[in-house]
């Protein structure tokens, strides 16, 4: 019963290419997040969204953009991929009520930029 | 700055008990989470502590001391399937999650 689905598990792209990472959740969650996970570092928040067509920058938004046209879908876009964006990208969602919400994560998209 | 510290790697024996520590320095505190992440898989929620004390959930327990900025995850009766990374995360005063780098737990037979 997969609840957060990331469209691609593994991608290999070239420097300068435009990259789309798609994430879909089926739990009717208001909140969606994009993180990157690198060895030796904690999860770092790229962008998040609390509602359709709404987006907020996280800690490391540079080089990324996002789109949330529908409640269930949150896309991460790398306009011009660079080698330092080689990483594991994790999408997550949580309910919209205030307070401490448990995140449900997707399995991740491992991106390699050559 | 905000900081979460946890050991990089730990090794334990099947059937034993292991304690994974997490210390934090954050701007405010609205709770602490533990997640488990098997290699190549999504992190999954284990526990949430917002008040001091021990929360027990089967073989797993989580402890919090807010005055010491300290938490631990206790795993009892270790099984091979407990081999995973364990992520500690603190919800700060702005309700943003600050993540530790994770502790890789290796279970040996």
GROMACS .gro file of C-alpha atoms in nm:
model
  223
    1UNK     CA    1   0.000   0.000   0.000
    2UNK     CA    2   0.233   0.270  -0.131
    3UNK     CA    3   0.126   0.613  -0.009
    4UNK     CA    4   0.396   0.850  -0.138
    5UNK     CA    5   0.520   0.761  -0.484
    6UNK     CA    6   0.824   0.909  -0.649
    7UNK     CA    7   0.820   0.851  -1.021
    8UNK     CA    8   1.186   0.768  -1.074
    9UNK     CA    9   1.408   0.565  -0.842
   10UNK     CA   10   1.726   0.624  -1.040
   11UNK     CA   11   1.811   0.895  -1.292
   12UNK     CA   12   2.131   0.983  -1.475
   13UNK     CA   13   2.143   1.326  -1.634
   14UNK     CA   14   2.405   1.546  -1.795
   15UNK     CA   15   2.516   1.887  -1.671
   16UNK     CA   16   2.281   2.156  -1.796
   17UNK     CA   17   1.982   1.930  -1.850
   18UNK     CA   18   1.643   2.014  -1.706
   19UNK     CA   19   1.528   1.751  -1.457
   20UNK     CA   20   1.179   1.683  -1.326
   21UNK     CA   21   1.121   1.477  -1.014
   22UNK     CA   22   0.760   1.387  -0.954
   23UNK     CA   23   0.593   1.299  -0.626
   24UNK     CA   24   0.234   1.187  -0.570
   25UNK     CA   25   0.060   1.110  -0.241
   26UNK     CA   26  -0.276   0.942  -0.194
   27UNK     CA   27  -0.346   1.039   0.168
   28UNK     CA   28  -0.510   1.377   0.097
   29UNK     CA   29  -0.231   1.551   0.288
   30UNK     CA   30  -0.207   1.929   0.274
   31UNK     CA   31   0.168   1.950   0.334
   32UNK     CA   32   0.435   1.827   0.096
   33UNK     CA   33   0.812   1.854   0.117
   34UNK     CA   34   1.124   1.794  -0.089
   35UNK     CA   35   1.447   1.701   0.090
   36UNK     CA   36   1.788   1.597  -0.027
   37UNK     CA   37   1.988   1.336   0.160
   38UNK     CA   38   2.366   1.326   0.137
   39UNK     CA   39   2.612   1.103   0.325
   40UNK     CA   40   2.716   1.246   0.660
   41UNK     CA   41   2.453   1.518   0.654
   42UNK     CA   42   2.105   1.540   0.794
   43UNK     CA   43   1.809   1.575   0.561
   44UNK     CA   44   1.806   1.922   0.411
   45UNK     CA   45   1.480   2.089   0.315
   46UNK     CA   46   1.468   2.228  -0.038
   47UNK     CA   47   1.108   2.346  -0.073
   48UNK     CA   48   0.776   2.280   0.091
   49UNK     CA   49   0.412   2.350   0.025
   50UNK     CA   50   0.116   2.382   0.260
   51UNK     CA   51  -0.148   2.415  -0.009
   52UNK     CA   52  -0.212   2.391  -0.380
   53UNK     CA   53  -0.021   2.656  -0.580
   54UNK     CA   54   0.162   2.755  -0.263
   55UNK     CA   55   0.536   2.707  -0.213
   56UNK     CA   56   0.793   2.811   0.043
   57UNK     CA   57   1.170   2.800   0.026
   58UNK     CA   58   1.348   2.566   0.260
   59UNK     CA   59   1.710   2.577   0.366
   60UNK     CA   60   1.871   2.510   0.026
   61UNK     CA   61   1.638   2.628  -0.254
   62UNK     CA   62   1.911   2.758  -0.487
   63UNK     CA   63   1.911   2.578  -0.820
   64UNK     CA   64   1.567   2.427  -0.764
   65UNK     CA   65   1.206   2.519  -0.821
   66UNK     CA   66   0.879   2.341  -0.746
   67UNK     CA   67   0.527   2.313  -0.873
   68UNK     CA   68   0.208   2.214  -0.694
   69UNK     CA   69  -0.082   2.238  -0.934
   70UNK     CA   70  -0.284   1.964  -0.764
   71UNK     CA   71  -0.307   1.871  -0.398
   72UNK     CA   72  -0.167   1.524  -0.448
   73UNK     CA   73   0.129   1.614  -0.668
   74UNK     CA   74   0.447   1.807  -0.584
   75UNK     CA   75   0.717   1.834  -0.848
   76UNK     CA   76   1.080   1.931  -0.802
   77UNK     CA   77   1.253   2.093  -1.098
   78UNK     CA   78   1.622   2.138  -1.159
   79UNK     CA   79   1.635   2.402  -1.432
   80UNK     CA   80   1.996   2.330  -1.524
   81UNK     CA   81   2.141   2.032  -1.346
   82UNK     CA   82   2.490   2.056  -1.202
   83UNK     CA   83   2.720   1.788  -1.061
   84UNK     CA   84   2.675   1.917  -0.707
   85UNK     CA   85   2.308   1.827  -0.733
   86UNK     CA   86   2.396   1.458  -0.747
   87UNK     CA   87   2.208   1.329  -0.446
   88UNK     CA   88   1.918   1.127  -0.308
   89UNK     CA   89   1.595   1.326  -0.322
   90UNK     CA   90   1.317   1.242  -0.080
   91UNK     CA   91   0.959   1.360  -0.106
   92UNK     CA   92   0.736   1.360   0.204
   93UNK     CA   93   0.387   1.460   0.302
   94UNK     CA   94   0.199   1.527   0.625
   95UNK     CA   95  -0.153   1.621   0.735
   96UNK     CA   96  -0.245   1.989   0.743
   97UNK     CA   97  -0.346   2.028   1.106
   98UNK     CA   98  -0.114   2.240   1.314
   99UNK     CA   99   0.145   2.100   1.546
  100UNK     CA  100   0.387   1.816   1.513
  101UNK     CA  101   0.297   1.612   1.211
  102UNK     CA  102   0.445   1.278   1.121
  103UNK     CA  103   0.602   1.273   0.777
  104UNK     CA  104   0.534   0.995   0.530
  105UNK     CA  105   0.823   0.961   0.289
  106UNK     CA  106   0.859   0.828  -0.060
  107UNK     CA  107   1.130   0.574  -0.139
  108UNK     CA  108   1.354   0.838  -0.291
  109UNK     CA  109   1.496   0.933  -0.628
  110UNK     CA  110   1.870   0.891  -0.669
  111UNK     CA  111   1.995   1.146  -0.919
  112UNK     CA  112   2.341   1.136  -1.075
  113UNK     CA  113   2.452   1.438  -1.277
  114UNK     CA  114   2.748   1.374  -1.505
  115UNK     CA  115   2.332   2.766   1.495
  116UNK     CA  116   2.111   2.463   1.527
  117UNK     CA  117   2.272   2.127   1.569
  118UNK     CA  118   2.174   1.763   1.615
  119UNK     CA  119   2.444   1.512   1.708
  120UNK     CA  120   2.420   1.136   1.692
  121UNK     CA  121   2.685   0.867   1.647
  122UNK     CA  122   2.769   0.782   1.288
  123UNK     CA  123   2.769   0.406   1.328
  124UNK     CA  124   2.704   0.145   1.596
  125UNK     CA  125   2.736  -0.231   1.602
  126UNK     CA  126   2.536  -0.469   1.820
  127UNK     CA  127   2.464  -0.839   1.849
  128UNK     CA  128   2.138  -1.011   1.764
  129UNK     CA  129   1.926  -1.053   2.077
  130UNK     CA  130   2.106  -0.777   2.266
  131UNK     CA  131   2.003  -0.423   2.361
  132UNK     CA  132   2.138  -0.105   2.202
  133UNK     CA  133   2.094   0.262   2.290
  134UNK     CA  134   2.130   0.529   2.021
  135UNK     CA  135   2.187   0.876   2.160
  136UNK     CA  136   2.088   1.211   2.016
  137UNK     CA  137   2.184   1.550   2.156
  138UNK     CA  138   2.045   1.873   2.021
  139UNK     CA  139   2.087   2.248   2.033
  140UNK     CA  140   1.799   2.422   1.861
  141UNK     CA  141   1.613   2.751   1.871
  142UNK     CA  142   1.314   2.634   2.065
  143UNK     CA  143   1.170   2.286   2.098
  144UNK     CA  144   0.837   2.144   1.991
  145UNK     CA  145   0.917   1.777   1.996
  146UNK     CA  146   1.167   1.515   1.888
  147UNK     CA  147   1.118   1.242   1.631
  148UNK     CA  148   1.294   0.916   1.557
  149UNK     CA  149   1.271   0.761   1.212
  150UNK     CA  150   1.408   0.431   1.082
  151UNK     CA  151   1.552   0.405   0.732
  152UNK     CA  152   1.654   0.075   0.577
  153UNK     CA  153   1.910   0.100   0.299
  154UNK     CA  154   1.750   0.217  -0.023
  155UNK     CA  155   1.411   0.270   0.138
  156UNK     CA  156   1.197   0.552   0.273
  157UNK     CA  157   1.241   0.671   0.631
  158UNK     CA  158   0.952   0.551   0.848
  159UNK     CA  159   0.825   0.703   1.172
  160UNK     CA  160   0.920   0.534   1.499
  161UNK     CA  161   0.844   0.773   1.783
  162UNK     CA  162   0.765   1.126   1.892
  163UNK     CA  163   0.853   1.277   2.232
  164UNK     CA  164   0.753   1.621   2.349
  165UNK     CA  165   0.750   1.569   2.728
  166UNK     CA  166   1.033   1.438   2.944
  167UNK     CA  167   1.040   1.070   3.009
  168UNK     CA  168   1.031   0.733   2.845
  169UNK     CA  169   0.784   0.626   2.575
  170UNK     CA  170   0.769   0.252   2.517
  171UNK     CA  171   0.641   0.092   2.200
  172UNK     CA  172   0.706  -0.278   2.186
  173UNK     CA  173   1.077  -0.352   2.148
  174UNK     CA  174   1.152   0.016   2.090
  175UNK     CA  175   1.156   0.290   2.353
  176UNK     CA  176   1.244   0.658   2.325
  177UNK     CA  177   1.356   0.885   2.607
  178UNK     CA  178   1.368   1.263   2.627
  179UNK     CA  179   1.530   1.512   2.865
  180UNK     CA  180   1.454   1.865   2.752
  181UNK     CA  181   1.674   2.026   3.017
  182UNK     CA  182   1.974   1.829   2.889
  183UNK     CA  183   1.887   1.854   2.519
  184UNK     CA  184   1.912   1.478   2.502
  185UNK     CA  185   1.721   1.181   2.371
  186UNK     CA  186   1.791   0.816   2.316
  187UNK     CA  187   1.630   0.535   2.124
  188UNK     CA  188   1.648   0.198   2.298
  189UNK     CA  189   1.612  -0.118   2.093
  190UNK     CA  190   1.564  -0.445   2.280
  191UNK     CA  191   1.587  -0.806   2.163
  192UNK     CA  192   1.766  -0.698   1.851
  193UNK     CA  193   1.678  -0.871   1.527
  194UNK     CA  194   1.870  -0.875   1.202
  195UNK     CA  195   1.593  -0.668   1.043
  196UNK     CA  196   1.677  -0.384   1.283
  197UNK     CA  197   1.990  -0.318   1.077
  198UNK     CA  198   1.911   0.029   0.944
  199UNK     CA  199   1.988   0.395   0.990
  200UNK     CA  200   1.809   0.577   1.271
  201UNK     CA  201   1.738   0.945   1.219
  202UNK     CA  202   1.681   1.191   1.501
  203UNK     CA  203   1.494   1.515   1.422
  204UNK     CA  204   1.386   1.810   1.637
  205UNK     CA  205   1.093   2.042   1.568
  206UNK     CA  206   1.215   2.393   1.643
  207UNK     CA  207   1.024   2.703   1.756
  208UNK     CA  208   0.912   2.769   1.396
  209UNK     CA  209   0.786   2.410   1.362
  210UNK     CA  210   1.067   2.333   1.119
  211UNK     CA  211   1.239   1.997   1.145
  212UNK     CA  212   1.613   1.993   1.211
  213UNK     CA  213   1.767   1.655   1.123
  214UNK     CA  214   2.066   1.468   1.254
  215UNK     CA  215   2.291   1.286   1.007
  216UNK     CA  216   2.162   0.949   1.124
  217UNK     CA  217   2.314   0.650   1.301
  218UNK     CA  218   2.384   0.339   1.098
  219UNK     CA  219   2.313   0.035   1.316
  220UNK     CA  220   2.478  -0.291   1.219
  221UNK     CA  221   2.345  -0.609   1.377
  222UNK     CA  222   2.574  -0.912   1.386
  223UNK     CA  223   2.458  -1.271   1.441
   0.00000   0.00000   0.00000
